[in-house]
Each structure stands twice: as C-alpha cells, then as structure tokens.
Tab-separated table of C-alpha atoms and ligand atoms in Angstrom:
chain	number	residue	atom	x	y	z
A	1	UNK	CA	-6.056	-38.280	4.446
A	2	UNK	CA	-3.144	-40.189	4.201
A	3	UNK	CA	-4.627	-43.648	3.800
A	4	UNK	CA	-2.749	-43.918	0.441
A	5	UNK	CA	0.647	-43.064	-1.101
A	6	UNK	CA	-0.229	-42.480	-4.333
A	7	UNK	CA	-3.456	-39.958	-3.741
A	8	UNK	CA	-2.878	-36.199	-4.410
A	9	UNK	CA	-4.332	-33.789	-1.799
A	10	UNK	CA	-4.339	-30.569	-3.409
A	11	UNK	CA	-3.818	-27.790	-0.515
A	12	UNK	CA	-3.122	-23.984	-0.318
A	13	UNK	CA	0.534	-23.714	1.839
A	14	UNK	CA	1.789	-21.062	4.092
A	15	UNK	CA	4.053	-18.494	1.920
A	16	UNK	CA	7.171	-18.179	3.856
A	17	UNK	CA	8.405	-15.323	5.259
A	18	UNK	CA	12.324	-13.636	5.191
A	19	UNK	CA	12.534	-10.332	7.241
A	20	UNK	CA	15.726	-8.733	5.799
A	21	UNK	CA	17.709	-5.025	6.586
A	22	UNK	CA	20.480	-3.127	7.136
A	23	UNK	CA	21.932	-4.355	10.893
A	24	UNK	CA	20.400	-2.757	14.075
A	25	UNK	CA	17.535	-1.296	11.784
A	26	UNK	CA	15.021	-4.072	13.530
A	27	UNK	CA	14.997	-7.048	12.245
A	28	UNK	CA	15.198	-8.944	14.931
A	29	UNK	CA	13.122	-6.687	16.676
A	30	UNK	CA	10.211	-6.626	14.463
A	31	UNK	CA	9.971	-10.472	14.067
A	32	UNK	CA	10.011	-10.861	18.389
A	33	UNK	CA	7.160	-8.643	18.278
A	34	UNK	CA	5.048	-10.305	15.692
A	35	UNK	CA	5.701	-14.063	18.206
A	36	UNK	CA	5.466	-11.740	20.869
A	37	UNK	CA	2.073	-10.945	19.689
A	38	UNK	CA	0.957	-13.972	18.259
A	39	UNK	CA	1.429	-15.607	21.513
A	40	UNK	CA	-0.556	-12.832	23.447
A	41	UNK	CA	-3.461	-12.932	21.010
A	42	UNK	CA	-3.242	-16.626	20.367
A	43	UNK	CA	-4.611	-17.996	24.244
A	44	UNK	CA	-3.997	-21.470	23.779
A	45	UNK	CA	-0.803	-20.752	22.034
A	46	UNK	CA	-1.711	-20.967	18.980
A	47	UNK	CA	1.829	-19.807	17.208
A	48	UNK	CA	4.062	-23.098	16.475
A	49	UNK	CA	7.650	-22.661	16.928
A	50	UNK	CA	8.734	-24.695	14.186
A	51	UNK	CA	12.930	-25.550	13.757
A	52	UNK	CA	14.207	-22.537	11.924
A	53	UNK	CA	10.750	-20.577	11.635
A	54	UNK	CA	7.662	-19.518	13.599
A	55	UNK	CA	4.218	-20.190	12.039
A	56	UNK	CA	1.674	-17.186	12.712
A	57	UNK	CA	-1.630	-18.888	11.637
A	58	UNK	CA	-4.543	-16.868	10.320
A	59	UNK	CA	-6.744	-17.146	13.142
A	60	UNK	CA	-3.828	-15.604	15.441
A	61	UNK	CA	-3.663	-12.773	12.371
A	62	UNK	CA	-6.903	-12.116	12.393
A	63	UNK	CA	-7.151	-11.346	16.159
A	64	UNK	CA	-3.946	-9.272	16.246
A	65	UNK	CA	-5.457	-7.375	13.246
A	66	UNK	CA	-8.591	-6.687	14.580
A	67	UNK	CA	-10.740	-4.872	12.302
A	68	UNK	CA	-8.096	-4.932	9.636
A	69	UNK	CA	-8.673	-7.992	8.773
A	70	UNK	CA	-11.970	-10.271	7.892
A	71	UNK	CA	-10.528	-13.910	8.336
A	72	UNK	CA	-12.898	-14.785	5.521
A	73	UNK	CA	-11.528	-12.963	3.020
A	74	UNK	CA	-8.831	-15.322	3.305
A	75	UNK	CA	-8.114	-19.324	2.659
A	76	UNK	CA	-4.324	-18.835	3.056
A	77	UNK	CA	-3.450	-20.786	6.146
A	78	UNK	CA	-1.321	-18.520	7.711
A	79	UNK	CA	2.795	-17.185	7.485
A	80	UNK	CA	5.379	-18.513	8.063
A	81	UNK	CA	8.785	-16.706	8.950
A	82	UNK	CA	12.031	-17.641	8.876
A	83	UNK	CA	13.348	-17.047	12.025
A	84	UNK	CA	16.992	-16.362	10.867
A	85	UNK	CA	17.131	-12.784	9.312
A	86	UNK	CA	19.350	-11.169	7.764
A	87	UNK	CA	19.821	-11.396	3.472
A	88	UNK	CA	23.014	-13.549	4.196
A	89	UNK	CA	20.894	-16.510	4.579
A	90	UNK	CA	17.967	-15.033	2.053
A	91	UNK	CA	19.884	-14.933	-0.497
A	92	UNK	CA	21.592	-18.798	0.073
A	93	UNK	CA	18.097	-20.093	1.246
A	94	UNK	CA	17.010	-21.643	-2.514
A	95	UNK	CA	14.404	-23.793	-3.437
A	96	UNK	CA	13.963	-24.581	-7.508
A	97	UNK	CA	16.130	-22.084	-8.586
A	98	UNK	CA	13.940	-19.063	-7.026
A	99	UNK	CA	14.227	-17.588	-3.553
A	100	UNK	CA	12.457	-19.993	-0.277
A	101	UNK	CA	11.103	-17.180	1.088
A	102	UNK	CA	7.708	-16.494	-1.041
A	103	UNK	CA	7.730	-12.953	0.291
A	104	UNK	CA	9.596	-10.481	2.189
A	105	UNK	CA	9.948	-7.541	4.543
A	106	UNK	CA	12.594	-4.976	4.110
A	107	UNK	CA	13.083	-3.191	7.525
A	108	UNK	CA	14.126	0.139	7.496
A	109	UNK	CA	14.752	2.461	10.075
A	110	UNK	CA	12.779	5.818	9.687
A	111	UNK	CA	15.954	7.973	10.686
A	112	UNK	CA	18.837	6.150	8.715
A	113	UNK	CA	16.862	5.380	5.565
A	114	UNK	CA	18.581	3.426	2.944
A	115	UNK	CA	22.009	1.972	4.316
A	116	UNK	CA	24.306	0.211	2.490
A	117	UNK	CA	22.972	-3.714	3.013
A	118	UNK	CA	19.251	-2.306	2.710
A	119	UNK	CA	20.770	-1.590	-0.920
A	120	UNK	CA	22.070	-5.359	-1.163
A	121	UNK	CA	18.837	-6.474	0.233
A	122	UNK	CA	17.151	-4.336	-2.429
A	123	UNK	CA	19.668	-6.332	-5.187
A	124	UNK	CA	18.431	-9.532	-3.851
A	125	UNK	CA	14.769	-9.053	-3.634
A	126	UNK	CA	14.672	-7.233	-7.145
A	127	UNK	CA	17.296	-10.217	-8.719
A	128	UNK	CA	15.664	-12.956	-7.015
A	129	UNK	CA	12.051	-11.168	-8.075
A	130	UNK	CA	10.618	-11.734	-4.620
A	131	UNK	CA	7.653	-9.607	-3.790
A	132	UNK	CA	8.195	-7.252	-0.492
A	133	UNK	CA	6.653	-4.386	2.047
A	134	UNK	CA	9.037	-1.882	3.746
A	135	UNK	CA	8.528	-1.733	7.381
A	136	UNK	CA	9.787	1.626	7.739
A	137	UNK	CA	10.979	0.967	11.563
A	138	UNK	CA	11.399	3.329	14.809
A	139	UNK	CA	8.454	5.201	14.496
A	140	UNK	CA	8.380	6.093	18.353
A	141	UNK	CA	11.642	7.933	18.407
A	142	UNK	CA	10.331	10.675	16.253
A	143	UNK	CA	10.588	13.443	19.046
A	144	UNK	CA	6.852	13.823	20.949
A	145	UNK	CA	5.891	10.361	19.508
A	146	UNK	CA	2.508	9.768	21.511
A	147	UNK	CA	2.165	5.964	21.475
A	148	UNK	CA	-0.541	3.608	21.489
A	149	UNK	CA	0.494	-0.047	22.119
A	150	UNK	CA	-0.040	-2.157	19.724
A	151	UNK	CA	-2.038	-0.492	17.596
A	152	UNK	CA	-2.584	-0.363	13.788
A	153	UNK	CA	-0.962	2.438	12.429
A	154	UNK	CA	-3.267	4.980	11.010
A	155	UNK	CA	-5.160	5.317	14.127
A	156	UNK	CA	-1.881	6.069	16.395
A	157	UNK	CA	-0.822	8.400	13.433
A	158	UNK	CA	-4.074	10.310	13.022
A	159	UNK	CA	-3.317	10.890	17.016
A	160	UNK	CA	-0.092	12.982	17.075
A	161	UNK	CA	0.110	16.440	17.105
A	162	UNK	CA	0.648	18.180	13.517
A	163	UNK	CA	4.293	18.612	14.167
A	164	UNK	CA	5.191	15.214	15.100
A	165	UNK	CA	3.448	13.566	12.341
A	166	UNK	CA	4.770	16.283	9.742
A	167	UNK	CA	8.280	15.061	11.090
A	168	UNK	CA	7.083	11.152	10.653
A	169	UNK	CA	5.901	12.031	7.142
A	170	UNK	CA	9.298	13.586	5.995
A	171	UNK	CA	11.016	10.406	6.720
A	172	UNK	CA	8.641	8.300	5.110
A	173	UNK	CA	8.675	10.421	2.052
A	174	UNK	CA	12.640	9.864	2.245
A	175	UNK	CA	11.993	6.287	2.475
A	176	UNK	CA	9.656	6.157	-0.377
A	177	UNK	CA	12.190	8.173	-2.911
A	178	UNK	CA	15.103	5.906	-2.154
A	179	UNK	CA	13.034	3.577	-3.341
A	180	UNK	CA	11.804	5.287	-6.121
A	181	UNK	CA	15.188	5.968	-7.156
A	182	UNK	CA	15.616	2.235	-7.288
A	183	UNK	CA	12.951	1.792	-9.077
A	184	UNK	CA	10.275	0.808	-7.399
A	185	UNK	CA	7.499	2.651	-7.105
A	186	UNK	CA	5.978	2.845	-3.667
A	187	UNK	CA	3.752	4.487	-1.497
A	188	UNK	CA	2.102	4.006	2.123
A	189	UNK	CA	0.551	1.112	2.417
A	190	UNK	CA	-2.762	2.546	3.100
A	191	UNK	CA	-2.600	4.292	-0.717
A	192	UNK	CA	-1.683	1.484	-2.617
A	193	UNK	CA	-4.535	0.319	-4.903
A	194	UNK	CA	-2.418	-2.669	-6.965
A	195	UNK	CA	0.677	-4.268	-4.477
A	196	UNK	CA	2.198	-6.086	-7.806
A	197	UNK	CA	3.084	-2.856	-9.567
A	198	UNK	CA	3.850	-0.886	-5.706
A	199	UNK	CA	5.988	-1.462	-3.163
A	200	UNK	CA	3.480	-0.473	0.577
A	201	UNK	CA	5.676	1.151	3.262
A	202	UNK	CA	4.025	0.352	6.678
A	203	UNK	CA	5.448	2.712	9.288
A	204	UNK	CA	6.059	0.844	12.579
A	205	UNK	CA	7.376	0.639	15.914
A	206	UNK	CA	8.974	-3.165	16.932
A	207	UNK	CA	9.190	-1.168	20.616
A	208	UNK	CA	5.309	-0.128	20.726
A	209	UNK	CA	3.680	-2.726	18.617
A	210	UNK	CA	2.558	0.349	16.792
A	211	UNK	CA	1.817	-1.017	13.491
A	212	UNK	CA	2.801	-4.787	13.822
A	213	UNK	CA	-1.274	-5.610	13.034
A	214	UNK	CA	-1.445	-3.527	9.278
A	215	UNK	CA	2.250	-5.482	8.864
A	216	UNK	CA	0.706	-9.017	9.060
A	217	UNK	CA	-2.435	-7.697	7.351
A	218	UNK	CA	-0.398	-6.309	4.427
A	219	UNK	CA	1.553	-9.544	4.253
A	220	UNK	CA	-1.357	-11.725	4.320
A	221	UNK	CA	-3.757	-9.570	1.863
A	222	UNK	CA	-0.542	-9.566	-0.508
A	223	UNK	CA	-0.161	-13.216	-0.100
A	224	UNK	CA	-3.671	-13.962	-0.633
A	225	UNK	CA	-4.506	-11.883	-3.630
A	226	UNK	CA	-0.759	-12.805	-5.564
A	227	UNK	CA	0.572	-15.570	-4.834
A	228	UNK	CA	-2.372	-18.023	-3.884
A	229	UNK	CA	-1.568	-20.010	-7.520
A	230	UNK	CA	1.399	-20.618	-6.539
A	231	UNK	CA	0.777	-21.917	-2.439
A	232	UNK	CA	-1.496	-24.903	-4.074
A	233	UNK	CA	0.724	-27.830	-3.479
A	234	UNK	CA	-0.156	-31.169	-3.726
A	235	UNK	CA	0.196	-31.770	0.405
A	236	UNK	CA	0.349	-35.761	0.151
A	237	UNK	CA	3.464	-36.214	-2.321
A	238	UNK	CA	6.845	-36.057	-1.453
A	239	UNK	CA	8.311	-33.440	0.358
A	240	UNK	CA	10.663	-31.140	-1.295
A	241	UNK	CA	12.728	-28.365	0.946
A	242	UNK	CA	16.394	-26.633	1.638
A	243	UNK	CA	18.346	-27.348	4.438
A	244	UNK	CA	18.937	-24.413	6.932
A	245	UNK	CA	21.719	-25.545	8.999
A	246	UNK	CA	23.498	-28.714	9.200
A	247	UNK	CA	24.196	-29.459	13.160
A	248	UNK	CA	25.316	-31.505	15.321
A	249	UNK	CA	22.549	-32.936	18.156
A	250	UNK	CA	23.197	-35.081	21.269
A	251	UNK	CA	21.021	-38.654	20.886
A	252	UNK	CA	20.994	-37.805	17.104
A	253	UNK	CA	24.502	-37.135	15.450
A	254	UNK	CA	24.285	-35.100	12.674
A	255	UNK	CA	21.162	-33.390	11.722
A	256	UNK	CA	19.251	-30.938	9.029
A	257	UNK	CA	17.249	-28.421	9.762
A	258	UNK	CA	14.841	-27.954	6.902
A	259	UNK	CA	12.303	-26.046	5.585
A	260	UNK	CA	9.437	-28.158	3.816
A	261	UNK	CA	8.374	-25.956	0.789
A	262	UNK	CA	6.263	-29.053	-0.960
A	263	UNK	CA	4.562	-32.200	0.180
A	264	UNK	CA	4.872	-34.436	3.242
A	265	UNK	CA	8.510	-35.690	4.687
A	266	UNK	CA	7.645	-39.004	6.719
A	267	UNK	CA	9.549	-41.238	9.327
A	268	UNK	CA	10.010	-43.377	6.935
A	269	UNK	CA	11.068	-42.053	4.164
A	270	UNK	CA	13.967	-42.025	2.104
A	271	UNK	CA	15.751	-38.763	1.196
A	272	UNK	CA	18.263	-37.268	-1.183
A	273	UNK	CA	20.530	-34.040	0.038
A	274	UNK	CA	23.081	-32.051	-1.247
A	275	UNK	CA	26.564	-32.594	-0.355
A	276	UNK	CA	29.946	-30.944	-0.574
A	277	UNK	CA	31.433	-33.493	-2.265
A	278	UNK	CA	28.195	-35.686	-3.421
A	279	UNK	CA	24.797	-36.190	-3.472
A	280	UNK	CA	23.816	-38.140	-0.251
A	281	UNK	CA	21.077	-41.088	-0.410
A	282	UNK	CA	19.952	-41.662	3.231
A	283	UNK	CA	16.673	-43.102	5.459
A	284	UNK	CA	15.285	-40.834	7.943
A	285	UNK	CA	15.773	-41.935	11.173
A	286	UNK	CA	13.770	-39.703	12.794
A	287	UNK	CA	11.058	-36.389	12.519
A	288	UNK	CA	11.788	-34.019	15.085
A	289	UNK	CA	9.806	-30.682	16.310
A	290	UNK	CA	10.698	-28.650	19.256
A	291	UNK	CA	8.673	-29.495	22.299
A	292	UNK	CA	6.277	-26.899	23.508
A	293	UNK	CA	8.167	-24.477	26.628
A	294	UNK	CA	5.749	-26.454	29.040
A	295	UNK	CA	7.183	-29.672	28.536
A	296	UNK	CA	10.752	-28.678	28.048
A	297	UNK	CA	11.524	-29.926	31.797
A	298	UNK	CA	11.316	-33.211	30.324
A	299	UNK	CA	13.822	-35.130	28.609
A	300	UNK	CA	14.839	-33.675	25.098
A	301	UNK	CA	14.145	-30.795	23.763
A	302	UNK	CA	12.335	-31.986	20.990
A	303	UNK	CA	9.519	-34.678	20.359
A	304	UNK	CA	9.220	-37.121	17.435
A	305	UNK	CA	6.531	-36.599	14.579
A	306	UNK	CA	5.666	-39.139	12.192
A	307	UNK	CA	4.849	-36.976	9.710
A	308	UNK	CA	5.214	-33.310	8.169
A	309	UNK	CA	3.315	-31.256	5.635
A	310	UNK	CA	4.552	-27.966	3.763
A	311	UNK	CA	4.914	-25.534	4.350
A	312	UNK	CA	7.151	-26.307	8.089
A	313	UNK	CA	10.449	-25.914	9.701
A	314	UNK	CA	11.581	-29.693	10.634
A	315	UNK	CA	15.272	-31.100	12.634
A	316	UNK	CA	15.620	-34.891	10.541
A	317	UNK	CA	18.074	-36.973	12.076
A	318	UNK	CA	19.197	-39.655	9.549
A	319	UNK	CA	22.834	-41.400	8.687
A	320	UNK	CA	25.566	-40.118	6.786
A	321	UNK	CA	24.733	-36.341	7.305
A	322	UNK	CA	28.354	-35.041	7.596
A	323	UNK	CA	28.977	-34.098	4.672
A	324	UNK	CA	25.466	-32.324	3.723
A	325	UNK	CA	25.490	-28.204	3.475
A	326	UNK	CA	23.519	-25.257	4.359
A	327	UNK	CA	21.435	-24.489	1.424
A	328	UNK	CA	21.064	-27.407	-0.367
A	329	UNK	CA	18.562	-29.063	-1.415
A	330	UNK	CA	16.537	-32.044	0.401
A	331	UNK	CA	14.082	-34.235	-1.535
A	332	UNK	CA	12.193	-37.264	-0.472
A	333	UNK	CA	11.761	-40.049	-2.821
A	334	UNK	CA	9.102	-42.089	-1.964
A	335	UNK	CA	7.832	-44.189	-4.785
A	336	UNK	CA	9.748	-42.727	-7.762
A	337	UNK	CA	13.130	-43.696	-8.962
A	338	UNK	CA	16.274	-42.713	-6.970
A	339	UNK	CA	18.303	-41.597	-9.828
A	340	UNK	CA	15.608	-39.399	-11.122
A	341	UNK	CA	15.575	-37.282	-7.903
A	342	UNK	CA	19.623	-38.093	-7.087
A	343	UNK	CA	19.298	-35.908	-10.582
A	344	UNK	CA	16.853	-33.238	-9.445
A	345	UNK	CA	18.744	-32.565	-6.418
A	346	UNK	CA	22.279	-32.045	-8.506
A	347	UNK	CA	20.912	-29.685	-10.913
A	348	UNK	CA	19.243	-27.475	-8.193
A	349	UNK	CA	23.273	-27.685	-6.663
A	350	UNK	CA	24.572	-26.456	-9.945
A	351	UNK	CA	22.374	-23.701	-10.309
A	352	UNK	CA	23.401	-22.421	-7.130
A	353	UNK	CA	26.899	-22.840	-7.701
A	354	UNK	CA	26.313	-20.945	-11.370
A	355	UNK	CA	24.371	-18.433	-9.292
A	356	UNK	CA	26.936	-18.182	-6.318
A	357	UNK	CA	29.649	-17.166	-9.100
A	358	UNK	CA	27.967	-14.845	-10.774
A	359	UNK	CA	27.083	-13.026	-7.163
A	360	UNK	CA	30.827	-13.923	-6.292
B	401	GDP	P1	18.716	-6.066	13.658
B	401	GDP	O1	20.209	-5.984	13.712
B	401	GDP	O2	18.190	-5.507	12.379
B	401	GDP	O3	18.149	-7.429	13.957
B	401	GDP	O4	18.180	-5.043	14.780
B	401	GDP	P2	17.650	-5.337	16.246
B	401	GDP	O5	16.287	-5.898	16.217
B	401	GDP	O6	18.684	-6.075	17.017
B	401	GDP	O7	17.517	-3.828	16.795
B	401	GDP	C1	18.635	-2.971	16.909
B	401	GDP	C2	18.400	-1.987	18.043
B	401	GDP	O8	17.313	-1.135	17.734
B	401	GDP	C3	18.060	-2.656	19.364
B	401	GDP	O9	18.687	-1.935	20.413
B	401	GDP	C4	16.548	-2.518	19.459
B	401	GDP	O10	16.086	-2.487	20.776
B	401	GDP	C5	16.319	-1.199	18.762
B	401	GDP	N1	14.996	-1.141	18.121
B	401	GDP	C6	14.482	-2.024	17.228
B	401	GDP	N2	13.248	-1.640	16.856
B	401	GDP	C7	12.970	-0.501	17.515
B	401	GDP	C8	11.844	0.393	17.533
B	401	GDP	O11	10.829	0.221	16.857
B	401	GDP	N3	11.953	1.490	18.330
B	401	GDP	C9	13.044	1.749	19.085
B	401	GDP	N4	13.040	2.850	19.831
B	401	GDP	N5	14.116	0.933	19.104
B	401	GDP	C10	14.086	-0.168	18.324
C-alpha cells in the first residue's frame, strides 16, 4: 500500500470522539466504561490505547451491541475518543478551522439536568456546529432502579416497575425541554426518525453498563449515515493533525502528542507546528505508541512505529519542540513546498487566535 509516495489511497477514517459535561455528571465515568467494555468484549484486546485517545473498533461495537447493531450495515472503521474530556480542551482542540472532534456526547446527569458548563458545552457544540447525543447519566439512582448489567437500555427500562420508570421518564422529559429551550429539538433516542434535524437522549448508567451498547450504536449509526463524506481521506498523503499536549519525555526531550485527523505521519518525515512565537520546521525523530500493559515490564513505556494513518492518537519526538503549543496545528510536508504548508499552518494559528478573542 505504501509502495509509493505519490499514490492516493482513498479510505473511510474513524470520526473522533469528545465526551463533554458539566463536572461530576460522568464523563469520565462513561468513557471508562465504554474501554472497560471494549476490552471485555474485545478477547484479544482488540481496543488500542492510542496517546491521547482510545480506539473502539467496529468489530468490538458490534459485540458490545449485540443485536443493536448489524456490523454490515456499517464500513466506518470504528470511534475514536478523546480520552481527555471536558469542553476546556473541545473547544481548543481545532483542526481547519472546525472542531477535531467529528462528533460528541453531552453527559448529563438525570437528577441535576442542565448545569451551568452543560450550557457552555451546549455554546460550543451549537457554535462549533458539531453533531451530538445526550447521555442522560445516573440512571440507577432513580430510587428502586432494578439493574441489568450492561444491558441496552430499552430492555432494562421495559423491566422496572411503573413507578420507577414514571420517575426515570420525568427526568428525561426535563432533559429533553432544556434542550428544547435551547433549541434543539430532541427526543429518546429510540424515537428519533432523522438524527440531523434531532438531538437522541440515550438514558444510561456509567455504574451498570446499562445503556453503554445503544450509546456506541447511536454514535456509530449517526456517524455512518452523516458524516461518512466527510471520513473519506486520502490515507497515503501527508498527515495533517493538532497537537494535544506538548510534554516533556525521558530518552526523548520534548514531545507532541497528536491527533492524526488526515493522512499518514512517517519516521521520516518532515513536519511543520505551531509555535508561540513561530512556526517551527522540524524532522521527526521518532513515532511513538504506548506499549500494550503486557509488555510494559520492559524498558519504555512506549514502542516505535514507522508509520501512522488517520485517524490516531501519536507521542512524535523531534528537535526544537519547546516552543510548540497545545492546540496547534501539526502538518507533515512530504513532497510539497515548505513555505506552502509553513503558510497553511499560520493561517489555521490565526484563526484560532481570531476565534480565541471573540470567545475571550
Ligand atoms: P466527570 O467529572 O464528569 O468526569 O464525572 P466522573 O466520571 O468523575 O463522575 C462523578 C461521580 O459520579 C463519581 O463519583 C462517579 O462514580 C459517579 N458516577 C458517574 N456515573 C455514574 C452512574 O451512572 N451512576 C452512579 N450511581 N454514579 C455515577
């Protein structure tokens, strides 16, 4: 596949995934169940923990899913989330002007409903036109809750008593007028015919499992039937992503953690980042991935990849790092001319300085 530079190798990505909410609502919660999950249903471990994100790939969906999902309704590879959540770093994590995260989940817990930064979440998503489910969160603490591990949510709901799930409904219809009153019309996800025009509230428990499978489902049937256009990339060209974090790494120096968006980053490429102070020109010293938990007794904590494709969370060590920022973005530039992508790279910075006023 890669015998030549210049070939293109049209491919269907994996949309990227932000998980964002008010704090203690579940976000962090909700996204260790789906790994947790994933690594349960996957036998021979068939998440990837990628730097920065955790790749769920269809196969893993489809088993978690069970009947929810036929895998072959789908050529979508998979999702993959950022593991950072929060809308702090959705709303800095850029690529091309747009948000990096192709789609998103709003958590919100069942018995707090809207909270002040699930209204600034609601800002971002609507500003940055991103499309997003509500994982309306905490459904076992409605009192009398009956749970049924991990299972998809209509079936566990059909299962309470009358009272309990007249309880669950009045929150959810709570849920699905704040969000009315924001404008978006929305509905439980079971009832909505047309996801483009309706927001789908998925109740779920992060605690139970209880409807983690219709979650990825959801996510991968809204993926799928919207945004498929825009996952074909052209997998062999040069990679284009936005830097996560900018750290510091023993045997490395300074390093990037980056999330691929487009094309392939090699060993031996040559990239252009965003600075503080200027645009930085710099060879890639070296790929890295984090090594998988059963090798970790070993040396490093990471191995060495030649190669990367998009969509993937990637640690590239290279010179002259210091001065590159969270956010920016990263472009490889392979056979083209360095000035045209030095020039690319500065006027994504300036739209995110235009856009970091205007939020300001
Ligand atoms: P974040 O701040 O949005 O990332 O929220 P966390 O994931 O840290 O969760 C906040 C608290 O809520 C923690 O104590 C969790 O254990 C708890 N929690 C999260 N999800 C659930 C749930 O579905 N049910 C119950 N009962 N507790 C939950």
């Amino acid at each position: 596949m890669s015998d030549s530079t210049t070939s293109t190798d049209a491919a269907l990505r994996t949309p990227i995934v932000a998980v964002l909410g008010h704090v203690d609502h579940g976000k962090t919660s909700v996204l260790d169940k789906v790994r947790g999950s994933a690594v349960i249903e996957g036998e021979a471990g068939a998440i990837t923990q990628h730097i920065g994100a955790t790749a769920v790939p269809l196969d893993v969906i489809s088993e978690i899913a069970g009947e929810l999902v036929d895998p072959t309704d789908f050529d979508l590879p998979g999702l993959l989330f950022i593991d950072t959540p929060g809308h702090h770093s959705f709303a800095t994590l850029r690529s091309r002007g747009g948000a990096l995260a192709d789609i998103a989940i709003l958590v919100v817990d069942v018995n707090d409903g809207f909270q002040p930064q699930t209204e600034e979440a609601i800002e971002i998503l609507k500003r940055s036109e991103t499309p997003f489910i509500v994982a309306a969160n905490k459904i076992d603490t409605v009192p009398g809750w009956n749970p049924t591990e991990d299972a998809p949510v209509q079936a566990t709901y059909e299962s309470q008593s009358d009272r309990v799930r007249g309880d669950l409904d009045e929150k959810l219809y709570e849920i699905i007028g704040q969000l009315s009153d924001r404008g978006f019309s929305a509905d439980l996800y079971w009832r909505v015919q047309n996801f483009q025009n309706n927001v789908g509230v998925v109740p779920v428990s992060a605690m139970t499992g209880e409807g983690i499978p219709d979650l990825l489902t959801v996510m991968m049937g809204l993926s799928q039937r919207y945004m498929k256009e825009a996952m074909e990339i052209d997998v062999a060209g040069p990679g284009v992503g936005t830097v996560l974090e900018v750290k510091e790494e023993k045997g490395f120096g300074t390093t990037l953690d980056v999330v691929l968006y487009d094309g392939t980053v090699r060993e031996d490429d040559t990239i252009v980042v965003g600075g503080a102070d200027s645009t930085i020109v710099t060879d890639v010293r070296a790929l890295l991935k984090p090594r998988p938990l059963s090798e970790i007794r070993t040396e490093s904590r990471f191995e060495n990849v030649d190669e990367l494709k998009a969509a993937a969370g990637i640690k590239i060590a290279a010179p002259e790092l210091d001065d590159a920022m969270s956010g920016a973005p990263m472009r490889v530039v392979r056979d083209r001319e360095i000035d045209d992508v030095i020039g690319e790279v500065e006027a994504e910075l300036a739209d995110i300085a235009v856009d970091t006023v205007e939020q300001g």
